[in-house]
Tab-separated table of C-alpha atoms and ligand atoms in Angstrom:
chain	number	residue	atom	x	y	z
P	27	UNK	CA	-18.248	-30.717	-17.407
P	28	UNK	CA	-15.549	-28.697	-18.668
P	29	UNK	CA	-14.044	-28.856	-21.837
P	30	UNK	CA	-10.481	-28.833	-21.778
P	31	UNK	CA	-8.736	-25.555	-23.975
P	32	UNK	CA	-6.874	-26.596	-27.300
P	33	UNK	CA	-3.682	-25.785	-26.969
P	34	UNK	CA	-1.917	-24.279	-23.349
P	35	UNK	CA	-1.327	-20.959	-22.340
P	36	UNK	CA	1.960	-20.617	-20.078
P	37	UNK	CA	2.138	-18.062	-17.762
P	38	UNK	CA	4.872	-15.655	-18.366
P	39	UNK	CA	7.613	-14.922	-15.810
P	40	UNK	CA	6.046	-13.043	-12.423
P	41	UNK	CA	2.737	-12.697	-14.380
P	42	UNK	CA	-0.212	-11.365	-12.332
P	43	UNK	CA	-3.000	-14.288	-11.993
P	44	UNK	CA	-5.670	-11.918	-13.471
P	45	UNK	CA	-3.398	-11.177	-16.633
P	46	UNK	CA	-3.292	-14.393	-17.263
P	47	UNK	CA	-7.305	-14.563	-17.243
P	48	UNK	CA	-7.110	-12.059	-19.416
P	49	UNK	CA	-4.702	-13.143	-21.994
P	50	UNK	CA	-6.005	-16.588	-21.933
P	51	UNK	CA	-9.008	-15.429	-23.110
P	52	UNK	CA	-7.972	-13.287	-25.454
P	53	UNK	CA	-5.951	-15.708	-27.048
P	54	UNK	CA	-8.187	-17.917	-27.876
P	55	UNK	CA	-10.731	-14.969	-29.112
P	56	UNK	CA	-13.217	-14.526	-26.419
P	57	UNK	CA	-13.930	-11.959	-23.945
P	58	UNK	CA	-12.636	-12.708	-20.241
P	59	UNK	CA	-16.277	-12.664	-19.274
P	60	UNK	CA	-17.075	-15.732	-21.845
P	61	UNK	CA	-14.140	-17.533	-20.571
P	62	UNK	CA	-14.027	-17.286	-16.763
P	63	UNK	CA	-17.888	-17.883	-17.539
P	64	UNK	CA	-17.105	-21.280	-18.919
P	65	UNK	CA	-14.936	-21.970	-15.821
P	66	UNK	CA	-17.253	-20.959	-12.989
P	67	UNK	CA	-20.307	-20.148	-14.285
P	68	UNK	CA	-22.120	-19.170	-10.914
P	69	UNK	CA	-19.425	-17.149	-9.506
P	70	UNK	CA	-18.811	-13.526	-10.730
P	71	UNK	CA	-15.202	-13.468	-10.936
P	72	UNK	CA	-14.332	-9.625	-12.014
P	73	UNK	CA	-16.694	-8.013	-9.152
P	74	UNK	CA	-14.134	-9.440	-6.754
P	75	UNK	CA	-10.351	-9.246	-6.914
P	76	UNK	CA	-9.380	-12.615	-7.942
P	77	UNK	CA	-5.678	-11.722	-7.572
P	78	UNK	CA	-5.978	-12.361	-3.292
P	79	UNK	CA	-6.609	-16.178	-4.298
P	80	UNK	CA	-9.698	-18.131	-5.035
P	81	UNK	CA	-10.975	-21.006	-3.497
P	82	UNK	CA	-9.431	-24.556	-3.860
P	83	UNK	CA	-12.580	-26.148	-5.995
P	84	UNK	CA	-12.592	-23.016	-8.470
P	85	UNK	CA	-8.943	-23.402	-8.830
P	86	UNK	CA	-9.196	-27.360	-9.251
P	87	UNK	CA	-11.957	-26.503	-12.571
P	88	UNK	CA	-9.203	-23.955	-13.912
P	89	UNK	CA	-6.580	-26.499	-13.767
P	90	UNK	CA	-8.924	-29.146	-15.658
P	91	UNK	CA	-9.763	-26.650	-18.422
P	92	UNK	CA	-6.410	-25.087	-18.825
P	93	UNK	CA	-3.984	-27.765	-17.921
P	94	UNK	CA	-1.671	-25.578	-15.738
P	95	UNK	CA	-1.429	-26.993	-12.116
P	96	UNK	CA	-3.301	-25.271	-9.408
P	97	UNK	CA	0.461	-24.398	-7.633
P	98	UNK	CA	1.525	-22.564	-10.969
P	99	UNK	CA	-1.794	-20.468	-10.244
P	100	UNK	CA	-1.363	-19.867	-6.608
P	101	UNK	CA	2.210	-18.364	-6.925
P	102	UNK	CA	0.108	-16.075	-9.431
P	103	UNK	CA	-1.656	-14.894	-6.550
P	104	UNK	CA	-0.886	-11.903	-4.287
P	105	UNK	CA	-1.866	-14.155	-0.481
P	106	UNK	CA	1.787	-15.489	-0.350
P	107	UNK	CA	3.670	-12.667	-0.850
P	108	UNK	CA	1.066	-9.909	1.079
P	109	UNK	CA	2.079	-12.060	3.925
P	110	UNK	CA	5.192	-11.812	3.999
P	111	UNK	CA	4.678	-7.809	5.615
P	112	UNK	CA	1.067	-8.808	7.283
P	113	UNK	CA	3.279	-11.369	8.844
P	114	UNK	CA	0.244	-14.140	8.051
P	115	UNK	CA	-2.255	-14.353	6.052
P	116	UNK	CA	-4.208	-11.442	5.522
P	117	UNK	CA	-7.416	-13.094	4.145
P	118	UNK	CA	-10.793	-11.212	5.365
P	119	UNK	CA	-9.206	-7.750	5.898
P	120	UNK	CA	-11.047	-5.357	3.451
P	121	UNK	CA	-7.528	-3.589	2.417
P	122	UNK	CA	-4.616	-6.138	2.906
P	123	UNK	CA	-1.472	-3.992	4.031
P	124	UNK	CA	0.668	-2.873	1.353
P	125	UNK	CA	-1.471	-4.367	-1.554
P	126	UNK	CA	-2.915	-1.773	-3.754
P	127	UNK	CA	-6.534	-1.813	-3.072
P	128	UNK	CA	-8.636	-2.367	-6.434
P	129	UNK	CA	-11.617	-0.470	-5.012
P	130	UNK	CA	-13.994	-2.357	-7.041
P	131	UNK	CA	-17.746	-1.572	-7.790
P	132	UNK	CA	-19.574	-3.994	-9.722
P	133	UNK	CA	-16.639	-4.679	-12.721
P	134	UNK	CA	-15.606	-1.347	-12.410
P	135	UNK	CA	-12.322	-0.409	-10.452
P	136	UNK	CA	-11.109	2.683	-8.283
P	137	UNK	CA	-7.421	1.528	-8.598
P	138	UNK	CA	-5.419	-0.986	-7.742
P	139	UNK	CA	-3.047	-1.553	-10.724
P	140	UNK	CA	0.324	0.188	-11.967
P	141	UNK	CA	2.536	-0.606	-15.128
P	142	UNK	CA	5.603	0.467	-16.663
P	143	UNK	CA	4.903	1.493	-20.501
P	144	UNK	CA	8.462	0.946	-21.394
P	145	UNK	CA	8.103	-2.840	-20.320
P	146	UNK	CA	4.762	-3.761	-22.216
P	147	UNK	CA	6.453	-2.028	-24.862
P	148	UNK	CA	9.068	-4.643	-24.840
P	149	UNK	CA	6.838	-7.690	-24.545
P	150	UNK	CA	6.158	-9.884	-27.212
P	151	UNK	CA	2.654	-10.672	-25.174
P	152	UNK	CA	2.083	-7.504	-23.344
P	153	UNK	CA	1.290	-8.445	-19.305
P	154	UNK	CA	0.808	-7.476	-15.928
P	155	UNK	CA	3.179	-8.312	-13.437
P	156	UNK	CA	2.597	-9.331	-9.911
P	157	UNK	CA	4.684	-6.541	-8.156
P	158	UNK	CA	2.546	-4.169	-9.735
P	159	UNK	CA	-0.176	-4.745	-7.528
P	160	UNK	CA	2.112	-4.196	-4.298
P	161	UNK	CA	2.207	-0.557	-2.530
P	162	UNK	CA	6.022	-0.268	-2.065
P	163	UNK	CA	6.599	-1.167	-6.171
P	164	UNK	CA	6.575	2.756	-6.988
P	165	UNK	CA	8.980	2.365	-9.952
P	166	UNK	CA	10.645	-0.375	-12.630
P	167	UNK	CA	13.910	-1.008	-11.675
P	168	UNK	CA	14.530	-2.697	-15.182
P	169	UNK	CA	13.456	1.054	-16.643
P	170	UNK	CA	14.674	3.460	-14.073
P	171	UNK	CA	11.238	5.243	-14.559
P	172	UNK	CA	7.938	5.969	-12.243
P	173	UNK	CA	4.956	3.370	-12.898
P	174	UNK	CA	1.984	4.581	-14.121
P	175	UNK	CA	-1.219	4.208	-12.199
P	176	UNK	CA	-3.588	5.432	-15.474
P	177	UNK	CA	-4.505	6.036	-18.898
P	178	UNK	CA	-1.899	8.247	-20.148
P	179	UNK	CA	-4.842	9.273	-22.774
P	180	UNK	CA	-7.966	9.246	-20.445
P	181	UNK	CA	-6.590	9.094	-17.407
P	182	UNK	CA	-9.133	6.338	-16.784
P	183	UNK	CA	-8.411	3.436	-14.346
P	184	UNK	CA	-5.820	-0.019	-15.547
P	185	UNK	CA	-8.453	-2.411	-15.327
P	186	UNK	CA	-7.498	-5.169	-18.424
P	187	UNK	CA	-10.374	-7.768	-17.295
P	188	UNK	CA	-12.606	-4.732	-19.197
P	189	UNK	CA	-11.205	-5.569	-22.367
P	190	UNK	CA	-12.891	-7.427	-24.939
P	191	UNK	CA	-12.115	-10.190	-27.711
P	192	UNK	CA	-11.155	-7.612	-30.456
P	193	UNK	CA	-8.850	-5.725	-28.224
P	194	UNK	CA	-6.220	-8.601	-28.757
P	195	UNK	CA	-3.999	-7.603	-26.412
P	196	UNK	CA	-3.580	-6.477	-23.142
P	197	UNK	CA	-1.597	-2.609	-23.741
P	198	UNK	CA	-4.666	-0.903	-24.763
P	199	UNK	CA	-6.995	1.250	-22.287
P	200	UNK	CA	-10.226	-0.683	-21.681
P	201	UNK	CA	-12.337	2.625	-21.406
P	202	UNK	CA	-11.106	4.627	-24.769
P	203	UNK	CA	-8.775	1.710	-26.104
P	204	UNK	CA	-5.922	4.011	-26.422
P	205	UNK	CA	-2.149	2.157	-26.264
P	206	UNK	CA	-1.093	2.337	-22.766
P	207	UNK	CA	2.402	1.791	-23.794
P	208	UNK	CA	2.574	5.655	-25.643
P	209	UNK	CA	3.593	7.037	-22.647
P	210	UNK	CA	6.976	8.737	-21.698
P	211	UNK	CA	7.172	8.152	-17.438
P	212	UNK	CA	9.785	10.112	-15.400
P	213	UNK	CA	12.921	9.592	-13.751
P	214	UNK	CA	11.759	7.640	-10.357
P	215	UNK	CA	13.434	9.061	-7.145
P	216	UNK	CA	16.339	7.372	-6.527
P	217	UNK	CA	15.130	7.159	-2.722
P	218	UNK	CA	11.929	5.899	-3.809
P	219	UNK	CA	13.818	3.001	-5.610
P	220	UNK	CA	16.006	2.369	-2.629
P	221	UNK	CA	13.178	1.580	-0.777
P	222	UNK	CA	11.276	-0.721	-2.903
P	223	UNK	CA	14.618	-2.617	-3.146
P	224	UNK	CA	15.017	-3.083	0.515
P	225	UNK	CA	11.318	-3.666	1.034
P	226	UNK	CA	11.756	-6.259	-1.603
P	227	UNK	CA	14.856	-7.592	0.351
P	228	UNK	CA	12.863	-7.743	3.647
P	229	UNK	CA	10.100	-9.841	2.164
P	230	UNK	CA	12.977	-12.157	0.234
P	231	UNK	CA	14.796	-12.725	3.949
P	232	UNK	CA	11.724	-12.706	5.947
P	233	UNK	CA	14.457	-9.737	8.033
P	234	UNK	CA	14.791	-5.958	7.499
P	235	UNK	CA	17.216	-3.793	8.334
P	236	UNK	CA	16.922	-0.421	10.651
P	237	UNK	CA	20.086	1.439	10.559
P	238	UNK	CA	22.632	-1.086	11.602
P	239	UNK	CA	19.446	-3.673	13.444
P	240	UNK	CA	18.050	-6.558	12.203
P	241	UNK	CA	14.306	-6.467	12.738
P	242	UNK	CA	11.702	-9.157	11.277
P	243	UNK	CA	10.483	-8.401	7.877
P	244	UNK	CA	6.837	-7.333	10.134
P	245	UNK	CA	7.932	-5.214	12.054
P	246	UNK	CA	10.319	-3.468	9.190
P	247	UNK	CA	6.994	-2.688	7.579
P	248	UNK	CA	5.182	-1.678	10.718
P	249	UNK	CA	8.366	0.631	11.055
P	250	UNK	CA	7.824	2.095	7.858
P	251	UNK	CA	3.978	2.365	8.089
P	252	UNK	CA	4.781	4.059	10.941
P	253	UNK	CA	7.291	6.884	9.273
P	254	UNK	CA	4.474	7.340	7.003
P	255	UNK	CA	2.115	8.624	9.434
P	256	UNK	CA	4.760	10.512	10.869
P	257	UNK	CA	5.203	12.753	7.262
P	258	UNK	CA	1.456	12.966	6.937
P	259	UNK	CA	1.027	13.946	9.761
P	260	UNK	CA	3.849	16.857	9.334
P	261	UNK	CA	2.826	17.357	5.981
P	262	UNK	CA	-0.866	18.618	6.926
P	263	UNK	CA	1.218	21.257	9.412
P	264	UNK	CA	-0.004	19.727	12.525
P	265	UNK	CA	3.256	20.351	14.624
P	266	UNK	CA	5.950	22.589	14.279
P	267	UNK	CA	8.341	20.417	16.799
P	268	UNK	CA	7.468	17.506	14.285
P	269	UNK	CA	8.797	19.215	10.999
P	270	UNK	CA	11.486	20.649	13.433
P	271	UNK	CA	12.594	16.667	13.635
P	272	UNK	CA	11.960	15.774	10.457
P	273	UNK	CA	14.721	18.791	9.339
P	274	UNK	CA	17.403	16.119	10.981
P	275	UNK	CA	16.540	13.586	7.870
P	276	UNK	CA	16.968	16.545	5.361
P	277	UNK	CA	13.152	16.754	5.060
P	278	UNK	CA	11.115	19.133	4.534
P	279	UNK	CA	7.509	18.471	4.958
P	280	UNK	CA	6.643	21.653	3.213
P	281	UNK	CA	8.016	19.885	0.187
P	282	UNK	CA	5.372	16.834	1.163
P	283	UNK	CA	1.474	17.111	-0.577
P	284	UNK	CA	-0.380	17.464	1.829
P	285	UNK	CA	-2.777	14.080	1.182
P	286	UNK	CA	-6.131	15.828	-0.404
P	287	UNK	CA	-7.766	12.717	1.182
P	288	UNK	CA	-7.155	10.628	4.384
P	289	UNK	CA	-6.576	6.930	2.313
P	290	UNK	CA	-4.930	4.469	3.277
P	291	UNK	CA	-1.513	3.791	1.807
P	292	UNK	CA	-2.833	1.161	-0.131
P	293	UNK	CA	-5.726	3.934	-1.896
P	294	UNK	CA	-2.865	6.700	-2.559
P	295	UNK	CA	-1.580	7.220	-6.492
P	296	UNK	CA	1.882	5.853	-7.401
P	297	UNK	CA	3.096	9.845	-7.080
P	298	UNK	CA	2.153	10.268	-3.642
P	299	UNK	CA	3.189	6.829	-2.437
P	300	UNK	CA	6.716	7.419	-3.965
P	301	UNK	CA	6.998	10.524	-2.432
P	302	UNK	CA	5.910	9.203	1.186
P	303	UNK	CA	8.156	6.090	0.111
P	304	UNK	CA	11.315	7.696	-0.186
P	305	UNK	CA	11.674	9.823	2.934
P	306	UNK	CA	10.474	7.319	4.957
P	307	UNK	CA	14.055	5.285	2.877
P	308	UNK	CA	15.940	8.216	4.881
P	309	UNK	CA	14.535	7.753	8.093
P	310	UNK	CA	14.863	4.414	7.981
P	311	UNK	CA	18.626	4.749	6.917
P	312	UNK	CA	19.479	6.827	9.558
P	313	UNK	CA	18.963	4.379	12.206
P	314	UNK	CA	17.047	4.140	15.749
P	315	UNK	CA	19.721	6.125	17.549
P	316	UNK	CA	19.628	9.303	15.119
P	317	UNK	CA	15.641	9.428	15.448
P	318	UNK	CA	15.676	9.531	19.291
P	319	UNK	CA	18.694	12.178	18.721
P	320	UNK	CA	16.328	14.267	16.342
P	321	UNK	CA	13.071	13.784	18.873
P	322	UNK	CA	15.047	14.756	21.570
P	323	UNK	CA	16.713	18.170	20.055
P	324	UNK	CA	13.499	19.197	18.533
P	325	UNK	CA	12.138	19.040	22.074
P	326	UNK	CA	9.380	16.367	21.193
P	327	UNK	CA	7.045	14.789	23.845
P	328	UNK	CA	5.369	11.319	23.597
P	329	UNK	CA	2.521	13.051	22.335
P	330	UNK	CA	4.272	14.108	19.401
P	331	UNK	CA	5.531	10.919	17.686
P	332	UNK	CA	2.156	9.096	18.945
P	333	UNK	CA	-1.325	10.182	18.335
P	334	UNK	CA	-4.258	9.027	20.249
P	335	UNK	CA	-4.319	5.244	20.750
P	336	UNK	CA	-1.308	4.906	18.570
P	337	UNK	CA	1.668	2.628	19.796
P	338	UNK	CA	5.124	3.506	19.194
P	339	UNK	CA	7.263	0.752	17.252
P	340	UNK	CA	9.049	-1.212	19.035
P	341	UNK	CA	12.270	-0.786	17.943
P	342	UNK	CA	12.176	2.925	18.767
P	343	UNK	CA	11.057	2.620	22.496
P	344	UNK	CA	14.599	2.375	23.414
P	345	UNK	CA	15.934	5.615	21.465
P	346	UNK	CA	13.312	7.643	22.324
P	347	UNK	CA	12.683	6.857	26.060
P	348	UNK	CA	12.833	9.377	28.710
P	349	UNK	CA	11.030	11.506	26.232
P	350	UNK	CA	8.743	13.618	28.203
P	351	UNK	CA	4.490	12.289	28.478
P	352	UNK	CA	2.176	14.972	27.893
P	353	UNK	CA	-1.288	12.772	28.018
P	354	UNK	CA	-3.775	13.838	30.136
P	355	UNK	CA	-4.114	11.288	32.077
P	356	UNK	CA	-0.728	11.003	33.256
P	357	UNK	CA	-0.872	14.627	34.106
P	358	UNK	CA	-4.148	13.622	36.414
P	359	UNK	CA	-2.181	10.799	38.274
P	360	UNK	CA	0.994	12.980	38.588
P	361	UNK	CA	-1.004	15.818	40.466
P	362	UNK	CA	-3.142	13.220	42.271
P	363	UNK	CA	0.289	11.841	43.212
P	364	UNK	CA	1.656	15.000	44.179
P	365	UNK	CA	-1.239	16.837	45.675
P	366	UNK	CA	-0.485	20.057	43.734
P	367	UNK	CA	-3.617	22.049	43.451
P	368	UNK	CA	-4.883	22.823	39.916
P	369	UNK	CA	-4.445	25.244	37.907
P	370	UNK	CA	-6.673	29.130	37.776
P	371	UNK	CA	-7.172	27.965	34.011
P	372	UNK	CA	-8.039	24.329	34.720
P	373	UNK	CA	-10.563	25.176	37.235
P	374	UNK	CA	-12.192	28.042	34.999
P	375	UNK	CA	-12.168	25.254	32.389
P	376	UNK	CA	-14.199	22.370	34.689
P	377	UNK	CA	-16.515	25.314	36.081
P	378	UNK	CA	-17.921	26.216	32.487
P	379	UNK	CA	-18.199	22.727	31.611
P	380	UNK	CA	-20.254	22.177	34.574
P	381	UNK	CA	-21.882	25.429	34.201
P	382	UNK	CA	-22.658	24.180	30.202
P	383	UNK	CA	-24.093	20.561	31.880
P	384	UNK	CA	-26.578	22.133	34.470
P	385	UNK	CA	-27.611	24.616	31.404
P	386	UNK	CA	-28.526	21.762	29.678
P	387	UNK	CA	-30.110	19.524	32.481
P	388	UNK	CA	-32.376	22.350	32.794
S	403	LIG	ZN1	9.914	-1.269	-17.091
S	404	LIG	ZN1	-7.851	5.473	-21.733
């Protein structure tokens, strides 16, 4: 049986469920581990990411003890809003789409969590809010500066639930315990911002906008998802036609990291999202009809805006049709179609692959 707490613990406006853990506890002078211990004490809360929701009976004992109604605590919770762009629920996906991932390992954490300094610097109660945890949030719009994704004196993962009773509040590092809010953030791109506003929007109206089109909040994030790939892709120099269209947007993929590592969206730093975040704003500002202008003047092929397997959007099919198809197996069917011999090079090709087979057969 649990005891109920002493006195109640409100959660503050658009605070993050796990802050609240964490705060709760705090408050009342234990570490997060004694209290969510108390709560569920066969369930190891912090090696999971209690953020995506928890189960109805564990949320029914945290109601008892703390008095706050399970609701309260499920608005808390990332599941409604992630999906919103998921367009349902994205429960048993290992990376839910455009939540940041929280990587974790044991209690330990790869990521996952971004703040703005200048806002826990204005908190009476220093706390985590809920868009911080969501891919698109590259920036405070309250601040006009870039969040931060680390320690600004360690550099070491935000991961409050590591914090302990004498911490006492939530603004200090829990791996050197240095004051997170001592940090001086930069200007955020005002494209970057322009995004996370309309993304914002598009989750709000459940609609997005493409140039002048109205397209379901879904597929305005498959869209953009998509326009992502599209500047990696150009950014790691894989085709010259590709930057060549890009140019039409006023971007210039030389100017774009090239991503050290092939994560996710939902694994890359604040920095790199932001970056990725606010051309993809331009694309999607210049409208359907404007892409299949640039595709078509930088002499682009199917092959070029789709790699292997991939499937166009499809609210770009339209602007971009009559684009020439360069995949192989449409080439086959064409010359079956046509009866046009092969090529001197395609032949050589076959005969030393069948030349390399018998080789090896022998
Ligand atoms: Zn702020
Ligand atoms: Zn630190």
């Amino acid at each position: 049986m649990i005891r109920p707490w002493g006195f109640p613990i409100p959660l503050l406006p658009d605070e993050l469920f796990s802050s609240w853990l964490v705060r709760a506890a705090l408050v009342q002078g234990c570490d997060p581990l004694v209290l969510t211990g108390s709560v569920w004490p066969r369930w190891r809360v912090w090696t999971g990411d209690p953020d995506r929701g928890i189960a109805a009976d564990r949320l029914a004992a945290l109601a008892r003890a703390s008095g706050i109604a399970a609701t309260v605590f499920e608005a808390a919770t990332l599941r409604t809003i992630a999906s919103a762009p998921a367009g349902g629920f994205p429960d048993g996906k290992a990376v839910w789409p455009w939540v940041l991932a929280a990587g974790s390992r044991n209690r330990r954490r790869r990521g996952g969590l971004q703040y703005c300094p200048a806002c826990l610097a204005e908190d009476k109660k220093p706390y985590y809010r809920l868009r911080w945890r969501l891919a698109w949030h590259t920036a405070c719009l309250r601040h006009g500066r870039i969040l931060r994704d680390c320690c600004p004196h360690c550099g070491g993962t935000v991961e409050p639930h590591r914090l302990s009773a004498e911490d006492r509040h939530l603004a200090l590092c829990a791996r050197c315990k240095g004051d997170l809010r001592k940090a001086d953030e930069a200007q955020a791109d005002g494209d970057a911002l322009a995004f996370q506003s309309a993304a914002d929007e598009a989750v709000q109206r459940r609609e997005g906008i493409y140039g002048q089109e109205r397209i379901s909040c879904e597929e305005w994030f498959a869209l953009s998802r998509y326009f992502v790939g599209l500047l990696r892709r150009a950014a790691m120099g894989k085709s010259d036609i590709l930057n060549e269209m890009l140019r039409a947007f006023d971007i210039d993929a030389g100017d774009l990291e090239a991503p050290a590592t092939g994560l996710v969206l939902e694994l890359l730093l604040t920095r790199e999202r932001a970056a990725l975040l606010g051309r993809v704003r331009r694309m999607l500002g210049a409208g359907p009809e404007a892409f299949g202008r640039a595709a078509k003047k930088a002499g682009a092929s199917v092959q070029t805006l789709c790699e292997m397997r991939q499937k166009l959007p499809h609210c770009l099919e339209k602007a971009v049709a009559g684009l020439p198809d360069r995949s192989p197996e449409r080439l086959r069917r064409k010359r079956a179609a046509t009866g046009r011999p092969r090529s001197r090079r395609s032949v050589a090709r076959m005969w030393a692959r069948m030349r390399r087979a018998m080789l090896a057969d022998s």
